Short mmCIF file of C-alpha atoms and ligand atoms in Angstrom, two decimals:
data_model
loop_
_atom_site.label_atom_id
_atom_site.label_comp_id
_atom_site.label_asym_id
_atom_site.label_seq_id
_atom_site.Cartn_x
_atom_site.Cartn_y
_atom_site.Cartn_z
CA MET A 399 -55.73 -2.03 -84.61
CA ASP A 400 -53.07 0.57 -83.35
CA ARG A 401 -49.59 -0.58 -83.58
CA VAL A 402 -47.05 0.08 -81.11
CA VAL A 403 -43.44 0.78 -82.40
CA ILE A 404 -40.83 -1.28 -80.58
CA PHE A 405 -37.64 0.86 -80.25
CA ASP A 406 -34.74 -1.31 -78.93
CA THR A 407 -31.99 0.64 -77.21
CA THR A 408 -29.82 -2.44 -75.85
CA LEU A 409 -27.02 -1.25 -77.98
CA ARG A 410 -27.10 2.43 -76.84
CA ASP A 411 -28.73 2.81 -73.32
CA GLY A 412 -28.14 -0.76 -72.44
CA GLU A 413 -24.49 -0.90 -73.59
CA GLN A 414 -23.88 2.36 -71.72
CA SER A 415 -24.29 0.64 -68.41
CA PRO A 416 -21.31 -0.55 -66.35
CA GLY A 417 -19.79 -3.72 -67.60
CA CYS A 418 -22.13 -4.16 -70.50
CA SER A 419 -19.73 -2.94 -73.27
CA MET A 420 -19.82 -4.97 -76.58
CA ASN A 421 -17.21 -4.92 -79.18
CA LEU A 422 -18.17 -4.61 -82.89
CA GLY A 423 -18.70 -8.22 -83.82
CA GLN A 424 -20.96 -8.69 -80.86
CA LYS A 425 -22.93 -5.58 -81.56
CA LEU A 426 -23.61 -6.67 -85.04
CA ARG A 427 -24.53 -10.16 -83.92
CA VAL A 428 -27.05 -8.57 -81.48
CA ALA A 429 -28.36 -6.14 -84.04
CA LYS A 430 -28.99 -9.13 -86.47
CA ALA A 431 -30.74 -11.07 -83.69
CA LEU A 432 -32.91 -7.87 -82.93
CA LYS A 433 -33.92 -7.65 -86.56
CA GLU A 434 -34.87 -11.26 -86.54
CA LEU A 435 -36.90 -10.45 -83.45
CA GLY A 436 -38.88 -8.03 -85.30
CA VAL A 437 -38.06 -4.68 -83.51
CA ASP A 438 -38.92 -1.62 -85.44
CA VAL A 439 -36.11 0.67 -84.40
CA ILE A 440 -32.56 -0.14 -83.30
CA GLU A 441 -30.83 2.48 -81.51
CA ALA A 442 -27.26 1.35 -82.54
CA GLY A 443 -25.32 3.80 -80.57
CA PHE A 444 -24.28 7.57 -79.94
CA ALA A 445 -22.12 8.36 -82.82
CA ALA A 446 -20.39 11.27 -81.37
CA ALA A 447 -19.38 9.46 -78.14
CA SER A 448 -16.58 7.57 -79.52
CA PRO A 449 -15.08 6.47 -82.87
CA GLY A 450 -16.12 2.70 -81.83
CA ASP A 451 -19.65 3.86 -81.48
CA LEU A 452 -19.72 5.53 -84.81
CA GLU A 453 -17.98 2.45 -86.51
CA ALA A 454 -20.69 0.20 -84.88
CA ILE A 455 -23.65 2.35 -86.09
CA GLN A 456 -22.04 2.46 -89.60
CA ALA A 457 -21.70 -1.39 -89.55
CA VAL A 458 -25.31 -2.05 -88.33
CA SER A 459 -26.52 0.52 -90.93
CA ARG A 460 -24.71 -1.40 -93.76
CA GLU A 461 -25.39 -4.92 -92.71
CA VAL A 462 -28.76 -5.01 -91.04
CA PRO A 463 -31.42 -3.80 -93.46
CA GLY A 464 -35.01 -3.77 -92.43
CA PRO A 465 -35.50 -2.00 -89.14
CA ILE A 466 -34.90 1.67 -88.86
CA ILE A 467 -31.35 2.35 -87.62
CA CYS A 468 -31.05 5.24 -85.04
CA SER A 469 -28.00 7.26 -83.54
CA LEU A 470 -28.31 9.52 -80.53
CA SER A 471 -27.20 13.20 -80.67
CA ARG A 472 -27.08 16.19 -78.34
CA CYS A 473 -28.48 19.30 -79.71
CA ASN A 474 -25.39 20.42 -81.59
CA ARG A 475 -24.16 20.28 -85.14
CA GLY A 476 -21.10 18.21 -84.45
CA ASP A 477 -23.20 15.32 -82.83
CA ILE A 478 -25.77 15.49 -85.55
CA GLU A 479 -23.24 15.45 -88.24
CA ALA A 480 -21.49 12.39 -86.60
CA SER A 481 -25.04 10.63 -86.51
CA TRP A 482 -25.25 11.44 -90.13
CA LYS A 483 -22.03 9.96 -91.17
CA ALA A 484 -22.75 6.74 -89.11
CA LEU A 485 -26.13 6.42 -90.70
CA GLN A 486 -25.61 7.43 -94.26
CA ASP A 487 -25.77 3.83 -95.63
CA ALA A 488 -28.78 2.83 -93.66
CA PRO A 489 -31.81 2.42 -96.00
CA ARG A 490 -33.97 3.64 -93.09
CA LYS A 491 -32.50 6.03 -90.67
CA ARG A 492 -33.47 8.21 -87.63
CA CYS A 493 -31.71 10.91 -85.72
CA HIS A 494 -32.51 11.07 -82.12
CA VAL A 495 -31.74 14.43 -80.57
CA PHE A 496 -32.26 15.00 -76.88
CA LEU A 497 -31.91 17.86 -74.36
CA ALA A 498 -32.62 17.91 -70.51
CA THR A 499 -35.70 19.99 -69.67
CA SER A 500 -36.02 19.50 -65.84
CA PRO A 501 -35.06 22.31 -63.43
CA ILE A 502 -32.39 20.36 -61.86
CA HIS A 503 -30.73 19.67 -65.19
CA ARG A 504 -31.14 23.16 -66.42
CA ASP A 505 -29.78 24.68 -63.30
CA PHE A 506 -26.92 22.35 -62.40
CA LYS A 507 -26.00 20.55 -65.53
CA LEU A 508 -26.69 22.88 -68.53
CA LYS A 509 -26.76 26.26 -66.55
CA MET A 510 -29.38 27.26 -69.27
CA ALA A 511 -32.61 29.30 -68.73
CA LYS A 512 -35.94 28.02 -70.06
CA GLU A 513 -35.81 30.16 -73.11
CA GLU A 514 -32.25 29.05 -74.09
CA ILE A 515 -33.50 25.35 -73.78
CA ILE A 516 -36.28 26.03 -76.26
CA LYS A 517 -33.89 27.72 -78.53
CA ARG A 518 -31.31 24.93 -78.27
CA ALA A 519 -33.77 22.13 -78.83
CA VAL A 520 -35.43 24.11 -81.86
CA ASP A 521 -32.03 24.84 -83.48
CA GLY A 522 -30.90 21.21 -82.82
CA ILE A 523 -33.96 19.72 -84.66
CA LYS A 524 -33.73 22.23 -87.39
CA VAL A 525 -30.06 21.22 -87.98
CA ALA A 526 -31.28 17.54 -88.02
CA ARG A 527 -33.95 18.41 -90.63
CA GLU A 528 -31.22 19.46 -92.93
CA LYS A 529 -30.26 15.84 -93.46
CA PHE A 530 -32.92 13.69 -91.80
CA GLU A 531 -36.74 13.00 -92.41
CA ASP A 532 -37.23 10.78 -89.37
CA ILE A 533 -36.33 12.93 -86.38
CA GLU A 534 -36.82 11.92 -82.66
CA PHE A 535 -36.73 14.45 -79.99
CA SER A 536 -36.34 13.52 -76.31
CA THR A 537 -36.86 15.78 -73.23
CA GLU A 538 -34.41 14.27 -71.04
CA ASP A 539 -35.66 13.97 -67.33
CA ALA A 540 -39.15 14.86 -68.46
CA ALA A 541 -40.65 13.16 -65.58
CA ARG A 542 -39.20 15.81 -63.26
CA THR A 543 -40.02 18.75 -65.49
CA GLU A 544 -42.76 21.30 -64.82
CA LEU A 545 -45.85 20.28 -66.94
CA GLU A 546 -46.57 23.53 -68.58
CA PHE A 547 -42.78 23.99 -69.64
CA LEU A 548 -42.55 20.50 -70.90
CA ALA A 549 -45.76 21.05 -73.02
CA GLU A 550 -44.14 24.24 -74.40
CA VAL A 551 -40.85 22.41 -75.37
CA VAL A 552 -42.75 19.55 -76.96
CA GLU A 553 -44.95 21.89 -79.01
CA ARG A 554 -41.92 23.82 -80.16
CA ALA A 555 -40.04 20.67 -81.11
CA ILE A 556 -43.18 19.53 -83.20
CA GLU A 557 -43.16 22.90 -84.97
CA ALA A 558 -39.33 22.53 -85.71
CA GLY A 559 -39.86 19.15 -87.31
CA ALA A 560 -39.62 16.44 -84.89
CA THR A 561 -41.61 13.36 -85.88
CA THR A 562 -41.45 11.34 -82.60
CA LEU A 563 -41.65 12.94 -79.22
CA ASN A 564 -40.06 10.84 -76.52
CA ILE A 565 -40.82 11.67 -72.94
CA PRO A 566 -38.33 9.94 -70.77
CA ASP A 567 -38.16 9.22 -67.23
CA THR A 568 -34.59 9.42 -67.07
CA VAL A 569 -33.98 8.69 -63.40
CA GLY A 570 -36.95 6.21 -62.89
CA TYR A 571 -38.75 8.63 -60.67
CA ALA A 572 -42.33 8.43 -62.08
CA LEU A 573 -45.22 6.31 -60.92
CA PRO A 574 -47.59 4.60 -63.39
CA GLN A 575 -50.35 7.24 -62.66
CA THR A 576 -48.15 10.30 -62.48
CA TYR A 577 -46.53 9.31 -65.84
CA ALA A 578 -49.89 8.59 -67.52
CA ASP A 579 -51.28 11.97 -66.35
CA ALA A 580 -48.19 13.80 -67.76
CA LEU A 581 -48.74 12.07 -71.12
CA SER A 582 -52.48 12.92 -70.99
CA TYR A 583 -51.73 16.43 -70.23
CA LEU A 584 -49.41 16.73 -73.27
CA ARG A 585 -52.02 15.07 -75.55
CA LYS A 586 -54.49 17.69 -74.44
CA HIS A 587 -52.46 20.85 -74.42
CA VAL A 588 -49.86 20.55 -77.10
CA ARG A 589 -50.85 21.78 -80.59
CA GLY A 590 -49.95 19.33 -83.39
CA ILE A 591 -49.31 16.40 -81.00
CA ASP A 592 -51.76 14.07 -82.85
CA LYS A 593 -49.39 14.44 -85.81
CA VAL A 594 -46.43 13.05 -84.06
CA VAL A 595 -45.66 9.56 -82.29
CA ILE A 596 -45.57 9.78 -78.47
CA SER A 597 -42.87 7.61 -77.11
CA VAL A 598 -42.03 6.31 -73.68
CA HIS A 599 -38.59 5.63 -72.29
CA CYS A 600 -38.56 4.58 -68.66
CA HIS A 601 -35.64 3.86 -66.24
CA ASN A 602 -36.04 1.21 -63.42
CA ASP A 603 -34.79 2.90 -60.39
CA LEU A 604 -38.05 2.21 -58.48
CA GLY A 605 -38.55 -1.09 -60.27
CA LEU A 606 -41.43 0.70 -62.24
CA ALA A 607 -40.06 1.04 -65.79
CA VAL A 608 -42.32 -1.62 -67.29
CA ALA A 609 -45.46 -0.48 -65.40
CA ASN A 610 -44.65 3.29 -66.32
CA SER A 611 -44.09 2.26 -69.91
CA LEU A 612 -47.39 0.29 -70.16
CA ALA A 613 -49.32 3.11 -68.36
CA GLY A 614 -48.03 5.37 -71.28
CA VAL A 615 -49.51 2.98 -73.84
CA MET A 616 -52.78 3.00 -72.06
CA VAL A 617 -53.09 6.85 -72.57
CA GLY A 618 -51.73 6.93 -76.23
CA ALA A 619 -48.01 6.47 -76.33
CA ARG A 620 -47.28 4.41 -79.66
CA GLN A 621 -43.60 3.91 -79.33
CA VAL A 622 -41.91 2.12 -76.37
CA GLU A 623 -38.15 2.37 -75.78
CA CYS A 624 -36.77 -0.80 -73.96
CA THR A 625 -33.81 -3.12 -73.85
CA ILE A 626 -33.16 -6.86 -73.95
CA ASN A 627 -33.30 -8.21 -70.25
CA GLY A 628 -33.94 -4.54 -69.19
CA ILE A 629 -30.10 -3.73 -69.09
CA GLY A 630 -29.28 0.04 -68.85
CA GLU A 631 -27.96 2.66 -66.66
CA ARG A 632 -28.13 2.00 -62.97
CA ALA A 633 -31.20 -0.33 -62.56
CA GLY A 634 -31.80 -0.56 -66.02
CA ASN A 635 -34.36 0.38 -68.72
CA ALA A 636 -37.79 -1.20 -69.35
CA SER A 637 -37.32 -4.79 -70.31
CA LEU A 638 -38.49 -5.58 -74.11
CA GLU A 639 -39.59 -8.92 -73.25
CA GLU A 640 -41.89 -8.00 -70.44
CA ILE A 641 -43.52 -5.01 -72.30
CA VAL A 642 -44.10 -7.23 -75.35
CA MET A 643 -45.58 -10.21 -73.45
CA ALA A 644 -47.73 -7.81 -71.54
CA LEU A 645 -49.09 -6.38 -74.56
CA LYS A 646 -49.56 -9.79 -76.05
CA THR A 647 -51.14 -11.70 -73.04
CA ARG A 648 -53.37 -8.64 -72.06
CA GLN A 649 -54.44 -7.72 -75.53
CA ASP A 650 -57.91 -7.62 -74.30
CA VAL A 651 -56.91 -4.46 -72.23
CA PHE A 652 -54.17 -2.85 -74.55
CA LYS A 653 -55.99 -3.52 -77.88
CA VAL A 654 -52.64 -2.83 -79.67
CA GLN A 655 -50.45 -4.82 -82.10
CA HIS A 656 -46.58 -5.05 -82.53
CA GLY A 657 -44.20 -6.83 -84.75
CA ILE A 658 -42.25 -8.87 -82.40
CA ARG A 659 -41.80 -12.61 -83.06
CA THR A 660 -42.07 -13.58 -79.50
CA GLU A 661 -40.59 -17.17 -79.89
CA GLN A 662 -37.23 -15.31 -80.53
CA LEU A 663 -37.41 -13.68 -77.24
CA PHE A 664 -35.57 -16.30 -75.03
CA PRO A 665 -32.68 -16.75 -77.58
CA VAL A 666 -32.12 -13.12 -77.99
CA SER A 667 -32.25 -12.75 -74.09
CA ARG A 668 -29.44 -15.42 -73.90
CA LEU A 669 -27.36 -13.91 -76.49
CA VAL A 670 -27.44 -10.51 -74.81
CA SER A 671 -26.68 -12.01 -71.54
CA GLN A 672 -23.72 -13.88 -72.90
CA VAL A 673 -22.20 -11.12 -75.04
CA THR A 674 -22.67 -8.43 -71.94
CA GLY A 675 -21.58 -11.13 -69.51
CA SER A 676 -24.61 -9.97 -67.28
CA TYR A 677 -26.68 -12.68 -65.89
CA VAL A 678 -30.54 -12.86 -66.05
CA GLN A 679 -31.93 -13.45 -62.61
CA ARG A 680 -33.47 -17.00 -62.31
CA ASN A 681 -36.95 -15.52 -61.42
CA LYS A 682 -36.85 -12.76 -63.97
CA ALA A 683 -40.31 -12.55 -65.72
CA ILE A 684 -40.51 -14.16 -69.28
CA VAL A 685 -36.88 -15.08 -69.70
CA GLY A 686 -35.55 -16.36 -66.20
CA GLN A 687 -34.72 -19.89 -65.82
CA ASN A 688 -37.56 -20.16 -63.40
CA ALA A 689 -40.28 -18.20 -65.33
CA PHE A 690 -42.09 -21.49 -66.31
CA ALA A 691 -40.96 -23.76 -63.54
CA HIS A 692 -43.74 -25.24 -61.29
CA GLU A 693 -42.46 -26.60 -58.08
CA ALA A 694 -45.38 -26.71 -55.51
CA GLY A 695 -47.07 -29.97 -55.74
CA ILE A 696 -50.53 -28.22 -55.99
CA HIS A 697 -49.42 -26.21 -58.95
CA GLN A 698 -47.88 -29.35 -60.62
CA HIS A 699 -51.23 -31.08 -60.21
CA GLY A 700 -53.07 -28.15 -61.49
CA MET A 701 -50.85 -28.01 -64.57
CA LEU A 702 -51.24 -31.69 -65.37
CA THR A 703 -55.00 -31.44 -65.28
CA HIS A 704 -55.15 -28.19 -67.28
CA ARG A 705 -52.12 -25.96 -68.24
CA GLU A 706 -53.92 -22.75 -67.89
CA THR A 707 -54.69 -23.18 -64.12
CA TYR A 708 -51.09 -21.90 -63.40
CA GLU A 709 -49.79 -20.60 -66.62
CA ILE A 710 -50.81 -17.35 -68.39
CA MET A 711 -48.17 -17.82 -71.32
CA ARG A 712 -46.87 -20.91 -72.87
CA PRO A 713 -43.12 -21.36 -72.63
CA GLU A 714 -43.02 -22.14 -76.42
CA GLU A 715 -44.45 -18.63 -77.08
CA VAL A 716 -41.39 -17.07 -75.79
CA GLY A 717 -38.98 -19.76 -77.24
CA PHE A 718 -38.24 -21.15 -73.85
CA SER A 719 -37.00 -24.76 -74.23
CA ARG A 720 -37.07 -27.09 -71.18
CA SER A 721 -33.58 -28.90 -71.16
CA GLN A 722 -33.97 -32.07 -72.86
CA LEU A 723 -31.66 -34.59 -74.39
CA VAL A 724 -31.31 -34.07 -78.15
CA LEU A 725 -28.36 -35.19 -79.89
CA GLY A 726 -25.31 -37.40 -79.39
CA LYS A 727 -22.06 -38.39 -80.99
CA HIS A 728 -23.58 -39.77 -84.18
CA SER A 729 -25.93 -36.96 -84.90
CA GLY A 730 -25.32 -35.25 -88.24
CA ARG A 731 -25.21 -31.68 -89.31
CA HIS A 732 -28.79 -31.70 -90.57
CA ALA A 733 -30.07 -32.85 -87.22
CA LEU A 734 -28.04 -30.16 -85.55
CA LYS A 735 -29.39 -27.52 -87.81
CA GLU A 736 -32.91 -28.58 -87.42
CA ARG A 737 -32.51 -28.56 -83.55
CA LEU A 738 -30.91 -25.05 -83.68
CA THR A 739 -33.66 -23.65 -85.79
CA ALA A 740 -36.24 -25.05 -83.41
CA LEU A 741 -34.48 -23.30 -80.72
CA GLY A 742 -34.67 -20.00 -82.60
CA TYR A 743 -31.07 -19.80 -83.91
CA LYS A 744 -30.86 -19.11 -87.74
CA LEU A 745 -27.14 -19.84 -88.77
CA ASP A 746 -25.56 -19.35 -92.13
CA ASP A 747 -23.47 -22.13 -93.63
CA ALA A 748 -20.12 -20.91 -92.28
CA GLN A 749 -21.59 -20.41 -88.76
CA LEU A 750 -23.25 -23.74 -88.89
CA ASP A 751 -19.96 -25.47 -89.83
CA LYS A 752 -18.25 -23.91 -86.88
CA VAL A 753 -20.97 -24.99 -84.36
CA PHE A 754 -20.99 -28.31 -85.94
CA ALA A 755 -17.21 -28.76 -85.54
CA ASP A 756 -17.61 -27.62 -81.82
CA PHE A 757 -20.37 -29.94 -81.40
CA LYS A 758 -18.36 -32.85 -82.55
CA LEU A 759 -15.50 -31.97 -80.27
CA LEU A 760 -18.02 -31.71 -77.37
CA ALA A 761 -19.61 -35.00 -78.33
CA ASP A 762 -16.43 -36.77 -77.81
CA LYS A 763 -16.08 -35.50 -74.24
CA LYS A 764 -19.72 -35.58 -73.25
CA LYS A 765 -22.30 -38.40 -74.09
CA GLU A 766 -25.44 -36.58 -73.91
CA ILE A 767 -25.91 -33.24 -75.56
CA TYR A 768 -28.74 -31.00 -74.32
CA ASP A 769 -30.45 -28.00 -75.70
CA ALA A 770 -28.73 -25.78 -73.16
CA ASP A 771 -25.36 -27.31 -74.41
CA LEU A 772 -26.25 -26.34 -77.89
CA GLU A 773 -27.25 -22.90 -77.08
CA ALA A 774 -24.01 -22.38 -75.13
CA LEU A 775 -21.98 -23.51 -78.13
CA VAL A 776 -23.64 -21.15 -80.49
CA ILE A 777 -23.29 -18.35 -78.14
CA HIS A 778 -19.88 -18.87 -76.96
CA GLY A 779 -18.55 -20.04 -80.26
CA GLN A 780 -16.30 -17.81 -82.40
CA LEU A 781 -19.37 -16.35 -84.04
CA LEU A 782 -19.60 -13.84 -81.03
CA LYS A 783 -15.89 -13.09 -80.38
CA GLY A 784 -15.26 -10.40 -82.96
CA GLN A 785 -12.25 -8.49 -82.44
CA GLN A 786 -9.94 -10.37 -80.12
CA MET A 787 -6.47 -9.33 -79.10
CA TRP A 788 -5.48 -12.57 -77.28
CA ASP A 789 -6.47 -16.06 -77.66
CA LEU A 790 -5.38 -19.31 -75.62
CA ALA A 791 -2.84 -21.35 -77.49
CA ALA A 792 -1.79 -23.79 -74.62
CA LEU A 793 -2.25 -24.38 -71.06
CA SER A 794 -0.96 -26.62 -68.19
CA THR A 795 -1.34 -26.50 -64.32
CA THR A 796 -0.09 -28.30 -61.40
CA SER A 797 -1.77 -28.33 -58.01
CA GLY A 798 -2.44 -30.59 -55.21
CA THR A 799 -1.89 -30.80 -51.27
CA GLY A 800 1.63 -29.89 -50.35
CA THR A 801 2.46 -28.64 -53.86
CA LEU A 802 2.88 -25.01 -54.97
CA PRO A 803 0.02 -24.29 -57.58
CA ALA A 804 1.71 -23.23 -60.86
CA ALA A 805 0.43 -22.68 -64.38
CA SER A 806 2.36 -22.30 -67.63
CA ILE A 807 0.50 -20.60 -70.49
CA ALA A 808 0.93 -19.78 -74.19
CA LEU A 809 -1.14 -17.05 -75.77
CA LEU A 810 -1.59 -15.90 -79.45
CA LYS A 811 -1.74 -12.33 -80.18
CA SER A 812 -4.01 -11.11 -83.18
CA ASP A 813 -0.90 -10.48 -85.23
CA GLY A 814 0.06 -14.14 -84.92
CA ALA A 815 2.76 -13.70 -82.45
CA ARG A 816 3.16 -16.43 -79.62
CA PHE A 817 4.02 -15.51 -76.02
CA GLN A 818 4.60 -17.81 -72.98
CA ALA A 819 4.83 -17.25 -69.26
CA ALA A 820 4.70 -19.31 -66.06
CA SER A 821 3.40 -18.31 -62.74
CA ALA A 822 2.70 -19.58 -59.31
CA GLY A 823 -0.51 -18.71 -57.37
CA ASP A 824 -2.83 -19.39 -54.42
CA GLY A 825 -4.42 -22.02 -56.56
CA PRO A 826 -4.33 -23.17 -60.19
CA VAL A 827 -6.92 -20.66 -61.25
CA ASP A 828 -4.94 -17.78 -59.63
CA ALA A 829 -1.65 -18.88 -61.15
CA VAL A 830 -3.38 -19.00 -64.59
CA PHE A 831 -4.64 -15.35 -64.03
CA LYS A 832 -1.25 -14.26 -63.06
CA ALA A 833 0.59 -15.67 -66.05
CA ILE A 834 -2.05 -14.08 -68.41
CA GLU A 835 -1.55 -10.76 -66.64
CA SER A 836 2.17 -10.99 -67.04
CA ILE A 837 1.82 -11.74 -70.82
CA THR A 838 -0.78 -9.11 -71.58
CA GLY A 839 0.38 -6.33 -69.20
CA VAL A 840 -3.27 -5.96 -68.20
CA ALA A 841 -3.66 -6.11 -64.31
CA VAL A 842 -7.05 -6.33 -62.67
CA LYS A 843 -8.64 -6.92 -59.26
CA LEU A 844 -10.97 -9.94 -59.25
CA ARG A 845 -14.43 -8.99 -57.75
CA ASP A 846 -16.44 -12.10 -58.51
CA TYR A 847 -15.77 -15.55 -59.97
CA ARG A 848 -18.36 -18.28 -60.55
CA ILE A 849 -18.72 -21.59 -62.21
CA ALA A 850 -22.10 -22.97 -63.09
CA ALA A 851 -22.87 -26.27 -64.74
CA VAL A 852 -24.75 -25.68 -67.98
CA THR A 853 -26.68 -28.86 -67.74
CA THR A 854 -27.00 -31.81 -65.30
CA GLY A 855 -24.76 -34.80 -65.22
CA GLU A 856 -21.04 -35.43 -64.20
CA ASP A 857 -19.75 -34.54 -67.64
CA ALA A 858 -21.61 -31.16 -67.93
CA GLN A 859 -19.96 -28.17 -69.39
CA GLY A 860 -18.84 -25.64 -66.89
CA GLU A 861 -19.67 -21.87 -67.45
CA VAL A 862 -17.07 -19.73 -65.91
CA SER A 863 -18.11 -15.94 -65.13
CA LEU A 864 -15.87 -13.36 -63.72
CA GLU A 865 -16.23 -9.71 -62.77
CA VAL A 866 -13.13 -7.52 -62.48
CA GLU A 867 -12.11 -4.12 -61.62
CA HIS A 868 -9.75 -2.15 -63.84
CA ASP A 869 -8.67 1.42 -63.95
CA THR A 870 -10.99 1.90 -66.84
CA GLY A 871 -14.02 0.41 -65.20
CA ILE A 872 -15.71 -2.87 -64.31
CA TYR A 873 -15.57 -5.63 -66.87
CA ARG A 874 -17.14 -8.95 -67.05
CA GLY A 875 -16.19 -12.18 -68.98
CA ARG A 876 -17.44 -15.58 -69.69
CA ALA A 877 -16.37 -18.81 -71.11
CA LEU A 878 -17.47 -22.43 -71.49
CA SER A 879 -15.49 -25.67 -71.21
CA THR A 880 -15.73 -29.13 -69.86
CA ASP A 881 -12.38 -28.23 -68.19
CA ILE A 882 -13.00 -25.55 -65.53
CA ILE A 883 -9.36 -24.42 -65.54
CA GLU A 884 -9.34 -23.91 -69.24
CA GLY A 885 -12.88 -22.17 -68.86
CA SER A 886 -11.21 -19.90 -66.33
CA ALA A 887 -8.41 -18.96 -68.56
CA ARG A 888 -10.69 -18.19 -71.42
CA ALA A 889 -13.06 -16.08 -69.28
CA PHE A 890 -10.07 -14.24 -68.05
CA LEU A 891 -8.94 -13.64 -71.53
CA ASP A 892 -12.47 -12.47 -72.35
CA VAL A 893 -12.17 -9.71 -69.82
CA VAL A 894 -8.67 -8.78 -70.94
CA ASN A 895 -9.90 -8.41 -74.64
CA ARG A 896 -12.70 -6.30 -73.44
CA ILE A 897 -10.34 -3.92 -71.54
CA VAL A 898 -7.83 -3.85 -74.50
CA LEU A 899 -10.70 -2.86 -76.79
CA LYS A 900 -11.94 -0.14 -74.39
CA ARG A 901 -8.42 1.25 -73.92
CA GLY A 902 -8.06 1.55 -77.60
CA GLU A 903 -11.42 3.33 -77.84
CA SER A 904 -10.73 5.64 -75.09
CA THR A 905 -7.48 6.87 -76.55
CA ARG A 906 -9.00 7.22 -79.94
CA SER A 907 -12.08 9.14 -78.57
CA ALA A 908 -12.47 12.16 -80.61
CA GLN A 909 -14.65 14.22 -78.47
CA VAL A 910 -15.02 15.25 -74.76
CA MET A 911 -18.47 14.87 -73.56
CA GLU A 912 -18.79 18.16 -72.08
CA GLU A 913 -22.48 18.02 -71.39
CA GLY A 914 -22.33 14.40 -70.00
CA THR A 915 -24.13 11.46 -71.57
CA PRO A 916 -27.78 10.76 -70.73
O1 KIV B 1117 -32.95 8.28 -70.17
C1 KIV B 1117 -32.93 9.11 -70.96
O2 KIV B 1117 -33.30 10.21 -70.79
C2 KIV B 1117 -32.21 8.73 -72.26
C3 KIV B 1117 -32.61 9.75 -73.37
C4 KIV B 1117 -31.42 10.22 -74.25
C5 KIV B 1117 -33.78 9.23 -74.21
O3 KIV B 1117 -31.62 7.77 -72.45
ZN1 ZN B 1118 -32.39 6.22 -70.93
#
């Protein structure tokens, strides 16, 4: 049976979307989880975009053996050499070169004629061939490119040595039928196309990214580019979990295989949601909280008599765990490890020690510990934090009717220095934020602030999530605590740390993106 290559671009196209940036530790954590999930290719970044991207690709190349590690490059020697530097240590590596082909990109962005586009593409692929064997070429904005010209570019790219040909719908303009027709046209008219893998890469501006990608598979595409939770530029990319579960559930139609361990889908989705601070909507297919909830009485009755009356997939297949009481104060390390493994989290000894210590602290505050509590502990724990400039050392607040809300706070800087500040505010949370701003010097405008209980019960942990505006962009932060003021302080620090990291990266950024990023 044919195999479809699952190419994950969460760390490149996904991370590129506003508010979804990740630090090095977080990228590594996600890359390791993607490997466990069984993806074939991890696009770990765009090496020439910033030194931070290059370092992250390097780290993934060294620490995540197994999948092919890929770096994006424009069609120029500098970018391709940056990708080579980043990927050098990867046991399996791929250079992904791209160039826009549509009239609108040719005329307004690149200001290049058709012949120049072909020459630039061919030259770029030849430069990549000097170092790489595995070369993917993408015709950016292919879905709005004249078919005859697209076929010509693809044919020349294959002659020049590309081994995977990606046909992106960069702006989410295609419809399933038009996209499938375009791929069929290429399969019919391009010489040598049977020797390369045809890839699909669809954006979701019309909500059709998954449908278009699957239409591509129906007419012979054998690589799908996608992201966890569908994160990505604007409305996002095709969602990996939806693609994979469609291929699995409707194998009768697609008749293709893939290497994804589907029971890891839910844990990886939660992980990406947490590290990017980007929520998964409740009714999101496959990984939304409601994806397997049956509310209507008639449905519940059907489910009780025969599950398949209303369920086309089993929640266990995607690693979805219904919130249940699992552990308590007296549970040991072994029981915790077993439960985490059942939930899809494979931790090494040091990580388990950390989660176990946090579990014991939580068990002192909270009688009943549910699966969702454990997941939150794993994901929010230090495991994910990576490089943090600021940490919370101490906090106290006062508030009440007729009193001026105030906060005093102590923060630890990564070099060990301790700083203290006090501030008044409209409420205790506002006072905490102001005190943190005065210590760190990072001033932001709060756009969104939410608290949600992780589980039911009066002693439930609160998950605080924030979205802020800063000169350098939009940032999101999250934190968990049984104390919502402390949770708010930690979520605010999460945001501050992301801003500090981004600032450092931009000042170190080696190259001006003269052609714009895809
Ligand atoms: O959307 C796009 O065209 C891209 C390419 C670089 C593959 O992300
Ligand atoms: Zn894209």
